[in-house]
XYZ file of C-alpha atoms in Angstrom:
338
model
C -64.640 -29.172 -6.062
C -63.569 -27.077 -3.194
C -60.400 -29.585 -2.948
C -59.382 -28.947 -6.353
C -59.836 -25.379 -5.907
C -57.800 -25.147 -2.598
C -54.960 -27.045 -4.315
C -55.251 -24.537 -7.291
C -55.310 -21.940 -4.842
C -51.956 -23.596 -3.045
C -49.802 -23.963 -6.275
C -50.384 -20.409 -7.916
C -49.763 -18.875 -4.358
C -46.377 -21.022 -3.650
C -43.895 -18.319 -5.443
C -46.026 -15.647 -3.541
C -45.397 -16.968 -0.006
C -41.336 -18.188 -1.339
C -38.391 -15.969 -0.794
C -36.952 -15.059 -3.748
C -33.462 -14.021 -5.196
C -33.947 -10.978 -7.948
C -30.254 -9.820 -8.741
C -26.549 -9.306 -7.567
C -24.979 -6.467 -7.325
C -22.417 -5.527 -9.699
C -19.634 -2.361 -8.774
C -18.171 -1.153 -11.725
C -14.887 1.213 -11.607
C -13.905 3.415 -14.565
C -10.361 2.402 -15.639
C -8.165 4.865 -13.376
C -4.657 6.666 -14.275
C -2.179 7.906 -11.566
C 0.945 10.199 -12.402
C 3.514 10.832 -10.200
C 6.305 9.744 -7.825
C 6.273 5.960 -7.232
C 5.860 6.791 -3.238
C 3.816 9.981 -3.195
C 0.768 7.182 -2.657
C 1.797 5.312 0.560
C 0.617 2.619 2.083
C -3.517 3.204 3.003
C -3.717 6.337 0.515
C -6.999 5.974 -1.762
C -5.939 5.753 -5.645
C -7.810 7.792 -8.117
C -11.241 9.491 -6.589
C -12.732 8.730 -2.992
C -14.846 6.129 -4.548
C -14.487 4.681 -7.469
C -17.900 3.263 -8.176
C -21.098 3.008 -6.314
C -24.259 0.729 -7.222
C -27.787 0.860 -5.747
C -29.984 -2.311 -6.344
C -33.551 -1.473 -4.661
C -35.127 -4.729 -5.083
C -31.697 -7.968 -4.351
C -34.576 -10.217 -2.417
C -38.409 -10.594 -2.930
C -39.439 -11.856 0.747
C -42.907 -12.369 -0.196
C -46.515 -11.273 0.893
C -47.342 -13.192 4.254
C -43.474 -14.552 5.290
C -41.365 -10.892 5.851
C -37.665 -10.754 5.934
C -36.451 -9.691 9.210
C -32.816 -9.665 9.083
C -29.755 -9.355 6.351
C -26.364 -9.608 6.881
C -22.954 -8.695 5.112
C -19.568 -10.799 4.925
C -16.752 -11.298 2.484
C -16.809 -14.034 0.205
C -14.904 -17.081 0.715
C -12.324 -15.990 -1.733
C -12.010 -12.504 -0.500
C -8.667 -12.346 1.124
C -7.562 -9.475 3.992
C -4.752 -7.671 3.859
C -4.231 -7.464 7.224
C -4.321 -3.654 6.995
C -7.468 -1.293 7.902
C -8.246 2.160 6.257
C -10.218 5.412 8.067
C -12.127 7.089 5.014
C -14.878 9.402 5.947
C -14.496 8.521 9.512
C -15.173 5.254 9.468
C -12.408 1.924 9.548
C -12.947 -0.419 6.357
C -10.390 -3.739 6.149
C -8.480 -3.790 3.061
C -8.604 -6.825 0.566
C -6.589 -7.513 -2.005
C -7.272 -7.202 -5.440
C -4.648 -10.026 -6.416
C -2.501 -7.249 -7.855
C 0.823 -6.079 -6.022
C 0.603 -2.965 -3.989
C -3.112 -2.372 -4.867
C -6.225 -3.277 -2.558
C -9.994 -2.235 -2.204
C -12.682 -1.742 0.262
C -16.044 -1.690 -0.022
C -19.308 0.125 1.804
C -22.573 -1.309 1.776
C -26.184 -0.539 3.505
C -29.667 -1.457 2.997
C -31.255 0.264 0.528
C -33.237 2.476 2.827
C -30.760 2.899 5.362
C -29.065 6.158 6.432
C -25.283 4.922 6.413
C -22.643 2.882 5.234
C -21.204 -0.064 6.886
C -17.715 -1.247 6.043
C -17.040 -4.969 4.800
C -15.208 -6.457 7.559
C -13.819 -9.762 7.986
C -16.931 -11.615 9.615
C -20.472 -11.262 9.561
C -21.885 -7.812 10.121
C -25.912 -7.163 10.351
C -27.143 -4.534 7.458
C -30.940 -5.029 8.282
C -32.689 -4.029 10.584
C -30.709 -0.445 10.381
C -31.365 3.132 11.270
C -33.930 4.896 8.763
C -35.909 1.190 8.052
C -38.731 -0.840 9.500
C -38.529 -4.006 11.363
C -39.457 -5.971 8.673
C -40.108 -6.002 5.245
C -41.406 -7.748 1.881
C -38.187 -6.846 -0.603
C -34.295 -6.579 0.548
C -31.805 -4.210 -1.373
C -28.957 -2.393 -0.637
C -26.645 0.251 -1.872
C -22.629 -0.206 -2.406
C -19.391 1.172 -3.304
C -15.750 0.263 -3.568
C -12.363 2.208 -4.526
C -9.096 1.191 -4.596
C -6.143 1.762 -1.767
C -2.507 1.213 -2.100
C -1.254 -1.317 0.202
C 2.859 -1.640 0.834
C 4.464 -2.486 -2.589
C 5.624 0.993 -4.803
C 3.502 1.377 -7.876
C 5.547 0.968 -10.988
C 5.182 2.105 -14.025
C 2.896 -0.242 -15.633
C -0.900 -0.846 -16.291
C -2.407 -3.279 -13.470
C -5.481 -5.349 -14.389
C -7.762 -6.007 -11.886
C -9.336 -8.791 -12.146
C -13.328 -9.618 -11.542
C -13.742 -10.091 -8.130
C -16.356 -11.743 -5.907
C -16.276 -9.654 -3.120
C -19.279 -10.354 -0.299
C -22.252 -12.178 0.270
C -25.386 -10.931 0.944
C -27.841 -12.779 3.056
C -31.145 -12.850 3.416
C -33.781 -13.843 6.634
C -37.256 -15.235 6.971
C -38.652 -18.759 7.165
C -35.707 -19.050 4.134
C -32.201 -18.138 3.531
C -31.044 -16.937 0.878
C -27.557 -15.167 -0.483
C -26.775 -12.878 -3.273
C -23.084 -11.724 -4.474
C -21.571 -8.249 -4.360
C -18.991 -8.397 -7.729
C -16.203 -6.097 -8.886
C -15.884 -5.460 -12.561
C -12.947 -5.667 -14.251
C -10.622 -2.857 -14.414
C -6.917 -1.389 -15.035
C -5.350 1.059 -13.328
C -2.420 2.925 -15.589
C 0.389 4.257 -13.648
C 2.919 6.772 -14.961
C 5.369 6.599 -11.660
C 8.208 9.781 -11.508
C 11.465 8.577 -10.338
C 15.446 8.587 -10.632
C 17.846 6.110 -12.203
C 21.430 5.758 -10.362
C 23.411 6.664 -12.825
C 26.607 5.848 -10.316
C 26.427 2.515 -9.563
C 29.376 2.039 -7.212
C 31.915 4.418 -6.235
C 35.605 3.702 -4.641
C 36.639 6.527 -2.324
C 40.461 6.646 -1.388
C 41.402 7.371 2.063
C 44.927 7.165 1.723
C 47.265 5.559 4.271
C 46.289 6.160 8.068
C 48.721 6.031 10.578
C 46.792 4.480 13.786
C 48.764 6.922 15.759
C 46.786 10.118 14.151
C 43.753 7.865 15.635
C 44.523 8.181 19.122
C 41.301 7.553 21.184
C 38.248 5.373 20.214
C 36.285 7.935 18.191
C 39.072 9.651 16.151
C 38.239 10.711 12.943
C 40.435 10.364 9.706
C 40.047 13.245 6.785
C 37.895 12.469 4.547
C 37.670 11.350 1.040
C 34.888 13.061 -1.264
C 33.295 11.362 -4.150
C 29.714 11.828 -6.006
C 26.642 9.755 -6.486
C 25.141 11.077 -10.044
C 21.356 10.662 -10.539
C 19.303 11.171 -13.385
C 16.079 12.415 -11.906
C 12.166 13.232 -13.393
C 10.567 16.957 -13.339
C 9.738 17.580 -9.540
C 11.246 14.743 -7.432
C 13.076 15.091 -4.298
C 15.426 11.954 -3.512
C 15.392 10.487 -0.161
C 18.278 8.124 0.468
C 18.701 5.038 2.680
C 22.338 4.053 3.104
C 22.892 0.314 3.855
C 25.895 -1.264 5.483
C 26.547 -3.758 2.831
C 29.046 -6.519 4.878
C 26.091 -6.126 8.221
C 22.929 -5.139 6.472
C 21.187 -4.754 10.196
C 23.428 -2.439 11.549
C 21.711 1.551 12.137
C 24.667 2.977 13.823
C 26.447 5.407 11.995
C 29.728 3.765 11.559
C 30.352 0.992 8.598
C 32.056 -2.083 9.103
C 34.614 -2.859 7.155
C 34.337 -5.775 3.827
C 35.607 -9.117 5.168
C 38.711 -8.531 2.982
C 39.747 -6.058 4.484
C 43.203 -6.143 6.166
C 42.740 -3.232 8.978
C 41.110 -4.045 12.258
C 39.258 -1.545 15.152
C 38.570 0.712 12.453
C 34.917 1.799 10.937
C 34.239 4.268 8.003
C 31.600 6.955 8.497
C 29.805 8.739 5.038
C 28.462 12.105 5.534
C 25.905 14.447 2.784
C 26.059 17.975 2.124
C 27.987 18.981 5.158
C 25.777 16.957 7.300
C 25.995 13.723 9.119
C 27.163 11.164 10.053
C 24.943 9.396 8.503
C 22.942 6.669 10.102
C 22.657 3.282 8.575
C 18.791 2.043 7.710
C 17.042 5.851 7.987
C 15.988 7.929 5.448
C 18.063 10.812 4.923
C 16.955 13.787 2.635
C 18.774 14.987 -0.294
C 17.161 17.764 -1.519
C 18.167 19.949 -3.988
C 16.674 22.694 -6.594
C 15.709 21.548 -9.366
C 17.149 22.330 -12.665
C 14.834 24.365 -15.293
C 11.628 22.906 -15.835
C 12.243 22.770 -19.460
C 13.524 19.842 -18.992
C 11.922 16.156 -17.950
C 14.796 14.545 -16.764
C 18.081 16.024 -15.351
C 21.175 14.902 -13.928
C 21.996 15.908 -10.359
C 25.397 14.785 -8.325
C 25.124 14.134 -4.306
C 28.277 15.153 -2.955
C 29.320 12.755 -0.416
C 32.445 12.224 2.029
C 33.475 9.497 4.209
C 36.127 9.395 6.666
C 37.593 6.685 9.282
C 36.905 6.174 13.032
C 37.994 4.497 15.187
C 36.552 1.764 16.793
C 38.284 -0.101 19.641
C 41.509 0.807 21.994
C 43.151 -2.303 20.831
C 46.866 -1.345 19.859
C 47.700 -1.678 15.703
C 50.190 -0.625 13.552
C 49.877 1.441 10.148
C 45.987 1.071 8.391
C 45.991 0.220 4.999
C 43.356 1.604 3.451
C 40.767 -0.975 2.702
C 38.532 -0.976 -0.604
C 35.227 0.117 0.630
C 32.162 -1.022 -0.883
C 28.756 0.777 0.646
C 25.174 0.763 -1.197
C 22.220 2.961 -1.235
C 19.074 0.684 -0.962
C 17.284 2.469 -2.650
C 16.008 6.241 -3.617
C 13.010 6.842 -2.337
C 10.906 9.633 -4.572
C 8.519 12.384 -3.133
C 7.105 15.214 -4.982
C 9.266 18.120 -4.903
């Protein structure tokens, strides 16, 4: 009899001394809108509120009566991807993953569920239990999380993004057992209504008439200069930043442009100025600021005034310069709020 009764005894107390997993935790984000100029968010800015959802699961692992759970860690799951790039929010560095979405990545916070603060998700393993404000050990595991959203380097276009479910981290669990549990993004969209300009002047030939190299005496001499307009068609409040190119050597930064490779004149470089300003150096960002027109209107077309003139390059004799067909391109406009 006592045999059969220590065997009872055994089997109804196995789930009792068993570590058990109770539940995942599951972050949820309210779909988020953002309206404004494509690059007002740059690169490590937090999109929509500091944090875009939070969860707090008090019970993730039942450690059992007799065998206590004396650790847990934190790491990302094996599909969680890093970005590379690393975030200070509330004083504290989180990694950025991506979200599988262009220009758009998350982080995510997580402590035990009696713990006094946060720990970011890094890329390895990172202890959440034993923390400050618990015990050494303990018969139930649970933590608290949150996540939100931070642009990474692509512009946001207009658009709406899904973001897709994602299995972020994996809990894990410590006593005689082991045992993991998920941390899992929701689904969500985030709508984005960027501001911008179109180029409504997409190339622009600028006579410089016929030089004579002898008005070019000394490396450095300047031509006159031609004028000619770049016309934009802009949203309400947006400033245009341009970045000039040199279109036949696209690494150059100095501030004089080579000439096409059809181009009959030698030892001579072309130099394009803004708003009285310049010359202009290749690659930067220049401003071209202007006020804006009333605000009764959304969109309205602006001009940049522009003028470009020829240097000279080298000492090397020539005869007359024909003026060459110059072809230069802005990169791109880059938009700021106004």
């Amino acid at each position: 009899m006592r045999i059969f009764v220590l065997i009872g005894w055994l089997l109804t107390c196995t789930p009792v001394l068993a570590m058990e997993w109770k539940s995942d935790i599951t972050l949820s984000p309210q779909p988020m809108t953002y309206s404004g100029p494509a690059d007002s968010v740059v690169p490590g800015n937090i999109i929509g509120s500091t944090w875009s959802a939070t969860a707090d699961v008090q019970q993730v692992f039942w450690c059992g009566f007799f065998v206590l759970c004396y650790k847990s860690t934190l790491e990302p799951s094996s599909s969680a991807i890093s970005s590379g790039l690393t975030v200070n929010v509330d004083g504290v560095n989180y990694t950025i993953f991506e979200t599988g979405v262009p220009g758009v990545g998350y982080i995510i916070g997580l402590k035990d569920f009696n713990g006094s603060s946060y720990v970011p998700l890094q890329t390895g393993v990172t202890q959440s239990y034993p923390a400050e404000g618990t015990s050494n050990t303990t018969q139930d595991l649970g933590w608290s999380a949150k996540v939100t959203f931070i642009k990474t380097g692509t512009a946001l276009k207009s658009g709406v993004y899904q973001i897709p479910t994602i299995n972020a981290a994996v809990l894990t669990a410590y006593n005689n057992e082991i045992k993991t549990a998920q941390v899992i993004i929701s689904p969500t969209t985030i709508t984005v209504t960027a501001s911008g300009c179109t180029v409504e002047t997409k190339s622009a030939n600028v006579n410089l008439g016929t030089i004579d190299i002898r008005t070019l005496p000394t490396v450095g001499s300047t031509s006159p200069s031609g004028t000619f307009n770049i016309g934009l068609t802009c949203d309400a409040n947006v400033a245009v930043h341009a970045v000039m190119t040199d279109q036949t050597t696209p690494s150059n930064t100095s501030s004089v442009v080579t000439l096409t490779g059809d181009s009959t004149a030698s030892g001579v470089g072309v130099q394009f100025f803004y708003n009285g300003t310049g010359p202009l150096m290749m690659g930067q960002t220049a401003p071209a600021r202007a006020p804006l027109t009333s605000s009764l209107y959304r969109r309205s077309p602006r001009h940049r005034r522009c003028r470009c003139r020829f240097r000279r390059t080298t000492s090397a004799r020539a005869n007359w310069c024909p003026a060459p067909q110059m072809r230069w391109r802005a990169s791109h406009f880059r938009t700021s709020n106004g």
